[in-house]
mmCIF file of C-alpha atoms and ligand atoms in Angstrom:
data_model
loop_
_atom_site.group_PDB
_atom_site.id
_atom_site.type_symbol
_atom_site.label_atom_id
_atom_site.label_comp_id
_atom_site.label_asym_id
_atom_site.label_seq_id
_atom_site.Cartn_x
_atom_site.Cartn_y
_atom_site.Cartn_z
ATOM 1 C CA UNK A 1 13.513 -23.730 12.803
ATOM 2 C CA UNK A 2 12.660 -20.732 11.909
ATOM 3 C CA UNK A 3 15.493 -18.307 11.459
ATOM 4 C CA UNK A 4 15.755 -15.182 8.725
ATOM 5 C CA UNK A 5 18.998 -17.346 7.752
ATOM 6 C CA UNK A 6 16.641 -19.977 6.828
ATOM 7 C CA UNK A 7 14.090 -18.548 4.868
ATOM 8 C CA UNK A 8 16.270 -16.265 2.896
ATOM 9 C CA UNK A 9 18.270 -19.360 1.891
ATOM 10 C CA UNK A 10 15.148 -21.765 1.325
ATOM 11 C CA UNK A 11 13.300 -18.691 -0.657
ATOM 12 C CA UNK A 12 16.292 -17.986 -2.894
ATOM 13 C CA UNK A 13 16.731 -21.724 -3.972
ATOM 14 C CA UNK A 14 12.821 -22.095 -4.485
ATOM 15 C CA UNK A 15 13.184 -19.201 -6.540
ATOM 16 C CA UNK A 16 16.309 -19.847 -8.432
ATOM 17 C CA UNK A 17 14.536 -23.003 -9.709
ATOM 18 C CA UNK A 18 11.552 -21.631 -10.448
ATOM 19 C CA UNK A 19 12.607 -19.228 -12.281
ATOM 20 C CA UNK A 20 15.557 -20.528 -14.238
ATOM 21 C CA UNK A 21 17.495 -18.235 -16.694
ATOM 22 C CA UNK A 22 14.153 -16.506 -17.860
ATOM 23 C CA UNK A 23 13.231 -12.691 -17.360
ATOM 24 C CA UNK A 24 11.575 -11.338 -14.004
ATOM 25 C CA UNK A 25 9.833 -8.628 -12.961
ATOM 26 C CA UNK A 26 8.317 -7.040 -10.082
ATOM 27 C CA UNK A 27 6.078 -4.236 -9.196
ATOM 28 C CA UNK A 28 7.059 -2.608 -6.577
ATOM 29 C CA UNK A 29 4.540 -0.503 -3.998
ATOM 30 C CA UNK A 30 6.633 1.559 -2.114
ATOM 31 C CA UNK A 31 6.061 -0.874 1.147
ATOM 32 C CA UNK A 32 7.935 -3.171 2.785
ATOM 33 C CA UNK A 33 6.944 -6.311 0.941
ATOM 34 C CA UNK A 34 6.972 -5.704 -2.403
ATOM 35 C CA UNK A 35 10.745 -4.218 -1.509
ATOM 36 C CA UNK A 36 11.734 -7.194 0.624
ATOM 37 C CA UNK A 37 10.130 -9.727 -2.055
ATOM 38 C CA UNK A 38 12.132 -8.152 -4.441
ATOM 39 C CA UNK A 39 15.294 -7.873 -2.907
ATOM 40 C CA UNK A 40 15.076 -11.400 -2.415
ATOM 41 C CA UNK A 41 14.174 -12.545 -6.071
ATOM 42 C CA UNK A 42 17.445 -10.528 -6.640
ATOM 43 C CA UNK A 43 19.622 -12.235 -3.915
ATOM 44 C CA UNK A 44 18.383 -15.296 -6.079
ATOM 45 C CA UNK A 45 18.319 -14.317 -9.947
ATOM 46 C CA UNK A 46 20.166 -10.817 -10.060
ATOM 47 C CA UNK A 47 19.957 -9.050 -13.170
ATOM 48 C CA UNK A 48 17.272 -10.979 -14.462
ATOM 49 C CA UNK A 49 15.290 -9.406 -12.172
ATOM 50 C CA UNK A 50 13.503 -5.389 -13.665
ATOM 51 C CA UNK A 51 11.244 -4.044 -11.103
ATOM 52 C CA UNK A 52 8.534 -1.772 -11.863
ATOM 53 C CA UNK A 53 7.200 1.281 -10.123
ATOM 54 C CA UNK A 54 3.484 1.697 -11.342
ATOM 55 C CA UNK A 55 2.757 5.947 -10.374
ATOM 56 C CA UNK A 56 -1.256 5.349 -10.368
ATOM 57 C CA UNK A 57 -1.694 8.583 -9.145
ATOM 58 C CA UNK A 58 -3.068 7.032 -5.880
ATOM 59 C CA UNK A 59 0.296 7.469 -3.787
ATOM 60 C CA UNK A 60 0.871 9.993 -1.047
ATOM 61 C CA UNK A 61 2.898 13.314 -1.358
ATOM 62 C CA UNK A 62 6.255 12.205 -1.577
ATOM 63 C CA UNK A 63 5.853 8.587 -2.280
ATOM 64 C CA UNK A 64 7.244 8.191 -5.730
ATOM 65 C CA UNK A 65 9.752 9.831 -5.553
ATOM 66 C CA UNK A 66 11.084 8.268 -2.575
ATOM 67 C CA UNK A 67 11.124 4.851 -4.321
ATOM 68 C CA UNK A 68 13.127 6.125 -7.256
ATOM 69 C CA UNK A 69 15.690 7.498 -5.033
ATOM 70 C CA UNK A 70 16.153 5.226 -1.889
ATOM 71 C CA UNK A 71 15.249 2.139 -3.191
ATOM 72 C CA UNK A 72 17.617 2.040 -5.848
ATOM 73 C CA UNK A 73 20.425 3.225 -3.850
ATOM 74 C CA UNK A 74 19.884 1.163 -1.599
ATOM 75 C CA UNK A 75 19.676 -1.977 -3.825
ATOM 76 C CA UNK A 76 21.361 -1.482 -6.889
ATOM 77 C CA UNK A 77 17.882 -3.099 -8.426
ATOM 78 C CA UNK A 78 16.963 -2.180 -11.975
ATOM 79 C CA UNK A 79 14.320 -0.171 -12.049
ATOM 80 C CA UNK A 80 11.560 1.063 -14.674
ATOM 81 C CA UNK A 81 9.054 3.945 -13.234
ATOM 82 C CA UNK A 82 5.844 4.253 -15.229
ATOM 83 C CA UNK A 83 3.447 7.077 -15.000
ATOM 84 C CA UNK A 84 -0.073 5.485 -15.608
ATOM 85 C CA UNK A 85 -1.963 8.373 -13.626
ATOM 86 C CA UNK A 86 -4.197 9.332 -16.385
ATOM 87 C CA UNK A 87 -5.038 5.513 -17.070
ATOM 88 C CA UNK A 88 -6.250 4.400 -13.637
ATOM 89 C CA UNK A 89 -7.980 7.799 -12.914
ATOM 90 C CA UNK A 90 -10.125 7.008 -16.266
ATOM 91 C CA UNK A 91 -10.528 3.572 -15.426
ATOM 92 C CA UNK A 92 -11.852 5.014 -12.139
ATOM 93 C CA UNK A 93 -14.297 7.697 -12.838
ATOM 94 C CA UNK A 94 -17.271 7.724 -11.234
ATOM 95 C CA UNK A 95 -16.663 4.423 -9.748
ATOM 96 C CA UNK A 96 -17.657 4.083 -5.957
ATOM 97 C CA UNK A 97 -18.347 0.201 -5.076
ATOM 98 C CA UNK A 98 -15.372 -0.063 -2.949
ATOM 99 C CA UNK A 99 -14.851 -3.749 -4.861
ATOM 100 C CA UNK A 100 -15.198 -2.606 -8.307
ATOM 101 C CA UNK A 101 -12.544 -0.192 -7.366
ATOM 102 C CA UNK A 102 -10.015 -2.648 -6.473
ATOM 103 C CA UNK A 103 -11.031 -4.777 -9.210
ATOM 104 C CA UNK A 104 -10.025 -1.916 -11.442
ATOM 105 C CA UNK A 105 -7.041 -1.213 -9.887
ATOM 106 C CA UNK A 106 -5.646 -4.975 -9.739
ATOM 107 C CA UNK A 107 -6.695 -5.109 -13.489
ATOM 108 C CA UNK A 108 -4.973 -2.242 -14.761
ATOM 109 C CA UNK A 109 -1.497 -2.954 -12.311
ATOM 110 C CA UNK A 110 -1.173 -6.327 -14.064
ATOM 111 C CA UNK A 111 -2.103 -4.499 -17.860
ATOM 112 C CA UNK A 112 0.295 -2.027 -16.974
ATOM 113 C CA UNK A 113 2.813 -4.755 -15.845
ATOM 114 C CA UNK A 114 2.034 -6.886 -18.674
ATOM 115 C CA UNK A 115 3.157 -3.544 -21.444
ATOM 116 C CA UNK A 116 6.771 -2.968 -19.242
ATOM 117 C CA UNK A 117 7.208 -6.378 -19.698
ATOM 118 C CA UNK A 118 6.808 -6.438 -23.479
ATOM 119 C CA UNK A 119 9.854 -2.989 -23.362
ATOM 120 C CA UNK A 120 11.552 -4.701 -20.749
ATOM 121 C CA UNK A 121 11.896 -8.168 -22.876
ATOM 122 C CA UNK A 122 15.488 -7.921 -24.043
ATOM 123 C CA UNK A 123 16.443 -11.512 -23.324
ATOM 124 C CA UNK A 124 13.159 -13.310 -24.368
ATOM 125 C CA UNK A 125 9.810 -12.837 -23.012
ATOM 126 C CA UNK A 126 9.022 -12.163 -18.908
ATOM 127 C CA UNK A 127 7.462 -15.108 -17.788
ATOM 128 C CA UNK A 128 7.442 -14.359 -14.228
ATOM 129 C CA UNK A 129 5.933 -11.860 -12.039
ATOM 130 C CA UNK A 130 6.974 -11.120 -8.213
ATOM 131 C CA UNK A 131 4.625 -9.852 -5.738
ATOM 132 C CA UNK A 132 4.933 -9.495 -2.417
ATOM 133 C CA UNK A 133 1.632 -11.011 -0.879
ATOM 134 C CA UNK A 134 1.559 -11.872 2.740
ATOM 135 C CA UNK A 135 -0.441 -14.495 4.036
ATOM 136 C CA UNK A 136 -2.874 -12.836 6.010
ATOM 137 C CA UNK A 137 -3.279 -10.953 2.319
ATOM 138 C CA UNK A 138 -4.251 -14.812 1.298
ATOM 139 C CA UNK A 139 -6.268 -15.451 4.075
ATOM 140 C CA UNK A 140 -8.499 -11.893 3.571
ATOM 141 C CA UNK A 141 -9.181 -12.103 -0.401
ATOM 142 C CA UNK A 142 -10.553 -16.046 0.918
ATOM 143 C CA UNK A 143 -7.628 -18.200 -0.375
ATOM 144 C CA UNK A 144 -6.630 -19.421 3.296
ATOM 145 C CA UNK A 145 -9.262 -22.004 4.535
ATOM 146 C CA UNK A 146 -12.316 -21.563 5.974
ATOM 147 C CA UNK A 147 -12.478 -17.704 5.348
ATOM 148 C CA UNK A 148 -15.258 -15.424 3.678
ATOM 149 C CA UNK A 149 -13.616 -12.688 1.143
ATOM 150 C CA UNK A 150 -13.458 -9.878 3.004
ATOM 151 C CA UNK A 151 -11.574 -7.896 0.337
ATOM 152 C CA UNK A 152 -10.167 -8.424 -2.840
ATOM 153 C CA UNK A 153 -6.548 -7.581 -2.298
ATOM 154 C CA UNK A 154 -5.919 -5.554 -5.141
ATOM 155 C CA UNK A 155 -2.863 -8.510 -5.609
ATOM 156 C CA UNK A 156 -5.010 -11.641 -4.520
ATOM 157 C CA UNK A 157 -8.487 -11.738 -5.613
ATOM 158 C CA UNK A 158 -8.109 -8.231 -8.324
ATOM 159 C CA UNK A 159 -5.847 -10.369 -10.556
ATOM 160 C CA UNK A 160 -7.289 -10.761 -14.019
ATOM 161 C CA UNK A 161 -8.715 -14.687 -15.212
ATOM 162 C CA UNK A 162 -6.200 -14.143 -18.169
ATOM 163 C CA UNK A 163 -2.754 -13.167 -16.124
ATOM 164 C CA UNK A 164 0.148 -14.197 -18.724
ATOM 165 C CA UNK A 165 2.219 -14.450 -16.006
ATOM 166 C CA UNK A 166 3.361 -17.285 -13.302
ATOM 167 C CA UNK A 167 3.561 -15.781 -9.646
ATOM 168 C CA UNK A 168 6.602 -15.578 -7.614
ATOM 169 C CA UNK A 169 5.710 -15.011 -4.152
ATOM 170 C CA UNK A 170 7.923 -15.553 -1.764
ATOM 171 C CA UNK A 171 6.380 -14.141 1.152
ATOM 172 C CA UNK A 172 3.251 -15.805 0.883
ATOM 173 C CA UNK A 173 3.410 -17.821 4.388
ATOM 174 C CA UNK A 174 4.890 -14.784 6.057
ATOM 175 C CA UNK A 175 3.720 -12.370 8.519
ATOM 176 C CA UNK A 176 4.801 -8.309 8.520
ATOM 177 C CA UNK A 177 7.066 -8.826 10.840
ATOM 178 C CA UNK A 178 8.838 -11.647 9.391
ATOM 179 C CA UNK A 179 9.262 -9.864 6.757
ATOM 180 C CA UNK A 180 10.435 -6.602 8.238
ATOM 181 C CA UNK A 181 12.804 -8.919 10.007
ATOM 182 C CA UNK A 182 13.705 -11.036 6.899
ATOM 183 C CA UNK A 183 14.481 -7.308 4.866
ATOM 184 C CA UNK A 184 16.444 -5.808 8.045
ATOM 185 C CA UNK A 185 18.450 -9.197 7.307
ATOM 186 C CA UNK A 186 18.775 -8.700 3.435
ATOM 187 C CA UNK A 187 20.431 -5.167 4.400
ATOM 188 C CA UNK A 188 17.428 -2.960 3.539
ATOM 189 C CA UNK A 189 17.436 0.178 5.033
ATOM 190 C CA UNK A 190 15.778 1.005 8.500
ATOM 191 C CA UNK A 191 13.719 4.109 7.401
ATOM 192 C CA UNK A 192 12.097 1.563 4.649
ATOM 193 C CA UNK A 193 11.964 -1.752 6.982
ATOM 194 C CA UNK A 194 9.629 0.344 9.628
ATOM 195 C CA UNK A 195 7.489 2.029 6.978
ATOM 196 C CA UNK A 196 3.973 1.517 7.839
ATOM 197 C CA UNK A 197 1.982 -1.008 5.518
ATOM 198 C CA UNK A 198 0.002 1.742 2.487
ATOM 199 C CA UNK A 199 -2.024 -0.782 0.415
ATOM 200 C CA UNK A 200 -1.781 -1.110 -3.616
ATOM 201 C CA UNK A 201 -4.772 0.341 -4.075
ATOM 202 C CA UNK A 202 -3.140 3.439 -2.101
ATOM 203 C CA UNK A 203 -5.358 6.782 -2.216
ATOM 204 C CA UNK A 204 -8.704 5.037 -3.846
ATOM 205 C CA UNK A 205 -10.173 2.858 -1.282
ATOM 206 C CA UNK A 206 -9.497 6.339 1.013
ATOM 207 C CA UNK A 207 -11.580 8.729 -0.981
ATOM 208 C CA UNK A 208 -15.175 6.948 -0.046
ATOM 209 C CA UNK A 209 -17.260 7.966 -2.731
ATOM 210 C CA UNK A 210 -15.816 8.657 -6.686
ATOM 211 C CA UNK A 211 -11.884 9.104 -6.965
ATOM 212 C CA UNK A 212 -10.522 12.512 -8.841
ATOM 213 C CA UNK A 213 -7.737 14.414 -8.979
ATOM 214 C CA UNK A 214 -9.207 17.343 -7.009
ATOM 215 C CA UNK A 215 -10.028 14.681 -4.287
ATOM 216 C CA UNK A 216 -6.969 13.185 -4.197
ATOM 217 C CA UNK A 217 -5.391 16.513 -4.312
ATOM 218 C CA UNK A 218 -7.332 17.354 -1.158
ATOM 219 C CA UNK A 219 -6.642 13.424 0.985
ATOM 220 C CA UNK A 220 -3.152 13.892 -0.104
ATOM 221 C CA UNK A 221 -2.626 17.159 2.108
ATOM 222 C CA UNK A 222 -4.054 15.593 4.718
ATOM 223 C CA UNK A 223 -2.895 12.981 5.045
ATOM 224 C CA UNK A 224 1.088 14.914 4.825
ATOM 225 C CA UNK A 225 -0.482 16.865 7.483
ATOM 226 C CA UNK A 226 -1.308 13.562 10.239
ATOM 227 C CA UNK A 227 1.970 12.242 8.768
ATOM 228 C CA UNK A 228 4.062 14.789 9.595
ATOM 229 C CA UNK A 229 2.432 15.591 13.149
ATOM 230 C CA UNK A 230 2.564 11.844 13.888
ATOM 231 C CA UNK A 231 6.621 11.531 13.237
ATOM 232 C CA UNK A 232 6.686 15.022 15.012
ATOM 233 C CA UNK A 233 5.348 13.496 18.323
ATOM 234 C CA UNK A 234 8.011 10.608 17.613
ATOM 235 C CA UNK A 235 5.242 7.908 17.470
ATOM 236 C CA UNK A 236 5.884 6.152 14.367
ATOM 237 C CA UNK A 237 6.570 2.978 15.949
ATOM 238 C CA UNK A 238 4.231 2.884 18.334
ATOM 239 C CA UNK A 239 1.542 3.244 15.458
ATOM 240 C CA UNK A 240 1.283 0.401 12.754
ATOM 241 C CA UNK A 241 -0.333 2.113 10.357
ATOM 242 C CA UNK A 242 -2.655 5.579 10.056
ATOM 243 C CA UNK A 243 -4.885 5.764 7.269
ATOM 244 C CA UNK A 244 -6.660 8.990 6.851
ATOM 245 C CA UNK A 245 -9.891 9.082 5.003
ATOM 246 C CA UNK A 246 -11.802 11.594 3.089
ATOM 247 C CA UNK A 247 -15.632 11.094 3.248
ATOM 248 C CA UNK A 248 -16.099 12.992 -0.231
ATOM 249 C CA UNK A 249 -20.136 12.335 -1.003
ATOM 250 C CA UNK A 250 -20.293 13.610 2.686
ATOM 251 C CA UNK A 251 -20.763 17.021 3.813
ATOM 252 C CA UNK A 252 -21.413 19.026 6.750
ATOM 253 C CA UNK A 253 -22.252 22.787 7.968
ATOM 254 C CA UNK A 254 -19.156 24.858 9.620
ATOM 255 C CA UNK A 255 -18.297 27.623 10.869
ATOM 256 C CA UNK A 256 -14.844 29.098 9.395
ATOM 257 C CA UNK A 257 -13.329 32.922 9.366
ATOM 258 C CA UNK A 258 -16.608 34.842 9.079
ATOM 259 C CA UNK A 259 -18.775 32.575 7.333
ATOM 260 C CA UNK A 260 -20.569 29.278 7.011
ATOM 261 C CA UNK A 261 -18.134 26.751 5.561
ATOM 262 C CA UNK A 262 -20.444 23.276 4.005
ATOM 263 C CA UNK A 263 -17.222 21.020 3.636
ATOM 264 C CA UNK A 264 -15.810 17.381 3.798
ATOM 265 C CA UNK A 265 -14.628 15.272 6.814
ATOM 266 C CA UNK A 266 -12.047 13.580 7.204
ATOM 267 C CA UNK A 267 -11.778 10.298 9.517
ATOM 268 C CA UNK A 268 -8.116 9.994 11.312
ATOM 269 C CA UNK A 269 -7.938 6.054 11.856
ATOM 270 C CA UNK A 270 -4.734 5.465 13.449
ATOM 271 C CA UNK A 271 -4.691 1.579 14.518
ATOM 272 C CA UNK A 272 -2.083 -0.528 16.584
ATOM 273 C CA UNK A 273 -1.821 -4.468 15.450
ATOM 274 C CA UNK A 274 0.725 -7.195 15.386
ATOM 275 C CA UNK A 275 -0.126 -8.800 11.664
ATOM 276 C CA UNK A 276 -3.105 -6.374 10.526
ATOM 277 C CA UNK A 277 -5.496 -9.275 11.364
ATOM 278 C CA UNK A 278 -6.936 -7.990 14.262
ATOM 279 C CA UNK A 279 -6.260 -3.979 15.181
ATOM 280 C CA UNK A 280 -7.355 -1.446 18.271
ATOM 281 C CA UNK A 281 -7.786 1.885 17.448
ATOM 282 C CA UNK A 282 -4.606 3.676 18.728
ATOM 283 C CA UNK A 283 -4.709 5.765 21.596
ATOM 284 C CA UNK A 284 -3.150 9.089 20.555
ATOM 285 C CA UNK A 285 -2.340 11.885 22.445
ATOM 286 C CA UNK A 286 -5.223 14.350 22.225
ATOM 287 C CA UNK A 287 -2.873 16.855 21.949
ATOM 288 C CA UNK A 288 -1.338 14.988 18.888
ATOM 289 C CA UNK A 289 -4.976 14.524 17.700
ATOM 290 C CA UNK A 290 -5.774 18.304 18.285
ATOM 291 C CA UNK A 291 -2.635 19.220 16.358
ATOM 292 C CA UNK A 292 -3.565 17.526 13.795
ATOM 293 C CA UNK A 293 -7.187 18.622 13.923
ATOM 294 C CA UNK A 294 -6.407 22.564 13.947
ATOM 295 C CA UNK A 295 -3.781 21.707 10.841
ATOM 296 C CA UNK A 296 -6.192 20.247 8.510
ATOM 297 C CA UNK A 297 -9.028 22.617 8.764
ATOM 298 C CA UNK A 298 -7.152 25.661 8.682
ATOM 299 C CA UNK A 299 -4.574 24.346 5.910
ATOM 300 C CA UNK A 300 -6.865 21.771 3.442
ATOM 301 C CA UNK A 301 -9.528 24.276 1.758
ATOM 302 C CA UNK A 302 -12.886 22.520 1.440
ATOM 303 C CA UNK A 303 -12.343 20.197 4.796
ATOM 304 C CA UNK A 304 -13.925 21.719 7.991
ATOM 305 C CA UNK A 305 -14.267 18.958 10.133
ATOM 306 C CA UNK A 306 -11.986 16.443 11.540
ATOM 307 C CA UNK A 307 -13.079 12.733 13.464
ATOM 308 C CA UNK A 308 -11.495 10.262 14.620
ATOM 309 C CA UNK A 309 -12.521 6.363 14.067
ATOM 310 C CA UNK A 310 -12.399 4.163 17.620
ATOM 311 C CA UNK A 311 -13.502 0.941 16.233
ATOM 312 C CA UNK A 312 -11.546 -2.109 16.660
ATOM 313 C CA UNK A 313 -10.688 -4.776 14.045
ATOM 314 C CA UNK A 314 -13.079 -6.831 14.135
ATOM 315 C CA UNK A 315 -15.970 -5.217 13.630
ATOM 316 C CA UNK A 316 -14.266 -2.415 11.646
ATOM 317 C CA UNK A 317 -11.500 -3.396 9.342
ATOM 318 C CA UNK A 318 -8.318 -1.214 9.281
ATOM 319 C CA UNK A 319 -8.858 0.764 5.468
ATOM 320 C CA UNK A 320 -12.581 1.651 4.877
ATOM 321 C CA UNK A 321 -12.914 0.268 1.672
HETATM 322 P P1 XMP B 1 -8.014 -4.224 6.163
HETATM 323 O O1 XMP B 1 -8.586 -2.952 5.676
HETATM 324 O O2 XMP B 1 -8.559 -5.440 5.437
HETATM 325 O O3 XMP B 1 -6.485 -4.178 5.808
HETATM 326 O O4 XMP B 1 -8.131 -4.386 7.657
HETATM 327 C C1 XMP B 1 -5.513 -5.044 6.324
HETATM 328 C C2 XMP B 1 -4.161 -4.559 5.865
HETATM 329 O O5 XMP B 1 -4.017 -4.732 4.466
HETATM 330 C C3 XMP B 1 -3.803 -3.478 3.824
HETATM 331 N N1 XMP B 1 -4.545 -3.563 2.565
HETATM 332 C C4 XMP B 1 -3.979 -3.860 1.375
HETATM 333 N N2 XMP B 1 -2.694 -4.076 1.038
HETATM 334 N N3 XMP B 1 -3.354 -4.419 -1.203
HETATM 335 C C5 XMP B 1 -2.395 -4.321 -0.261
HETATM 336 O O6 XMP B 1 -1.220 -4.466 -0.600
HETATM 337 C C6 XMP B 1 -4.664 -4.235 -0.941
HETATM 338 O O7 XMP B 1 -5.509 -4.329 -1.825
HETATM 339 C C7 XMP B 1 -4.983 -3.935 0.425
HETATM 340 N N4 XMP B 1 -6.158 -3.682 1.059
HETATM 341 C C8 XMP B 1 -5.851 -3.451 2.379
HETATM 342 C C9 XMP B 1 -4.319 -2.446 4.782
HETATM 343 O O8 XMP B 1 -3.696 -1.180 4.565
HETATM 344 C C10 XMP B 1 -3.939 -3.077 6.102
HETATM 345 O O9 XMP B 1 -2.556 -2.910 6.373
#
């Protein structure tokens, strides 16, 4: 039967043996399942177990540094934070195929990985690598049965031929909210259970067109912007994720102060969803929405328009990329 008792027990003795007395690490996103897969591996292995925080320079305002603080406190996990900004924005430039992008991405997290490891190797090599894929994560990169790849999953179907490591992934035949229930159960904290899902990939597959840092700069005050009115109107829970998106190679003729403003939109896609399989576009307040509208024209420089995205999962999926 299926009980958080059960799987945390079952999980920590498939990991204990697969693991053995060797070296462990794990990268850890910021979300819920790379924190819950992690605080697992170290209810099984302990100090055997380093994570890693990879800073990309794809993360929302805030983000790292809210790993380095709560996570660890709340934890006790060892923890290595590496800033590889300048190496995945190079590996970027200029890139648009939303595929090649995650491709990218998933290559460079596992070459950064692969370089902690070799400082992190005190006790003999790191054999093993934790990641906290989900199975509908399997299911949309085509490893469940009977699927078509829908996305490479920057942890899925963006891992390099030549990985050096052997996966540990304990959540693999979980859904989200197993596992927010499973890390509610392991003693994680609330604020981090309930976090809405960001994927690896974070700020890249949002920026539709090429990724920079004056792009990012812009999608990152945004996006603070629907954040912050969203937790304002206290409907957090009620939303299971809200991407926002910046449509850079897009442009369009405004009016702003006295003058004609030629700026970027930006696409609010706040979705509801049990498992991120299927999603409905949420139904905010339009007051929220208008908020939130008004904000990010008058406050993001170079944005003049604001839209909102009311397609349902299928046809649409949740990120745009
Ligand atoms: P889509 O866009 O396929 O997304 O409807 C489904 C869910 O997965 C998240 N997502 C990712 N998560 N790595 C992740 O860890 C990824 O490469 C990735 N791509 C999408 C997305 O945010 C949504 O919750």
């Amino acid at each position: 039967t299926w009980t958080p008792e059960n799987i945390i027990d079952e999980q920590v003795a498939r990991i204990r043996a697969q693991i053995g007395d060797k070296e462990v690490i794990c990268g850890l996103s910021g979300g819920v399942d790379s924190a819950v897969a992690a605080a697992l591996v170290h209810k099984a292995v302990g100090d055997q177990l380093t994570c890693v925080f990879v800073d990309h320079g794809l993360l929302r305002a805030g983000e790292a540094e809210q790993v380095e603080k709560d996570y660890v406190a709340a934890t006790g996990i060892k923890l290595k934070v590496v800033d590889a900004a300048d190496r995945f924005l190079g590996a970027l430039a200029g890139v648009t195929d939303p595929e090649q992008k995650r491709k990218i991405i998933g290559r460079e997290f596992i070459r950064v990985f692969e370089a902690a490891a070799r400082e992190i190797a005190a006790h003999g090599d790191v054999e093993f690598l934790v990641q906290g894929t989900l199975y509908p994560d399997v299911v949309e990169s085509g490893g469940g049965t009977g699927t078509a790849n829908i996305k490479s999953h920057h942890n899925v179907g963006g891992l390099p031929e030549d990985l050096k490591f052997a996966l540990v992934e304990p959540l693999r035949t979980l859904f989200k909210d197993e596992v927010r229930t499973l890390g509610l159960q392991l003693g994680l904290p609330e604020a981090m259970v309930w976090r809405h899902p960001f994927p690896g990939p974070g700020l890249a597959i949002r920026i539709i067109g090429a990724v920079d840092q004056e792009r990012l700069d812009l999608l990152r005050q945004a996006d603070l912007i629907a954040r912050e009115e969203l937790t304002a109107a206290g409907l957090d829970r009620g939303v299971w994720q809200f991407p926002v998106v910046l449509l850079a190679d897009v442009r369009s003729v405004g009016v702003q102060g006295d003058g004609r403003s030629y700026g970027h939109p930006v696409v609010l896609r706040p979705v509801s969803s049990e498992d991120a399989m299927t999603a409905d576009w949420s139904r905010l307040p339009y007051d929220v929405v208008a908020r939130i509208s008004t904000r990010i024209t008058n406050e993001v420089a170079e944005v003049n328009r604001v839209v909102l995205d009311v397609t349902s999962k299928p046809p649409g999926t949740i990120e745009w990329e």
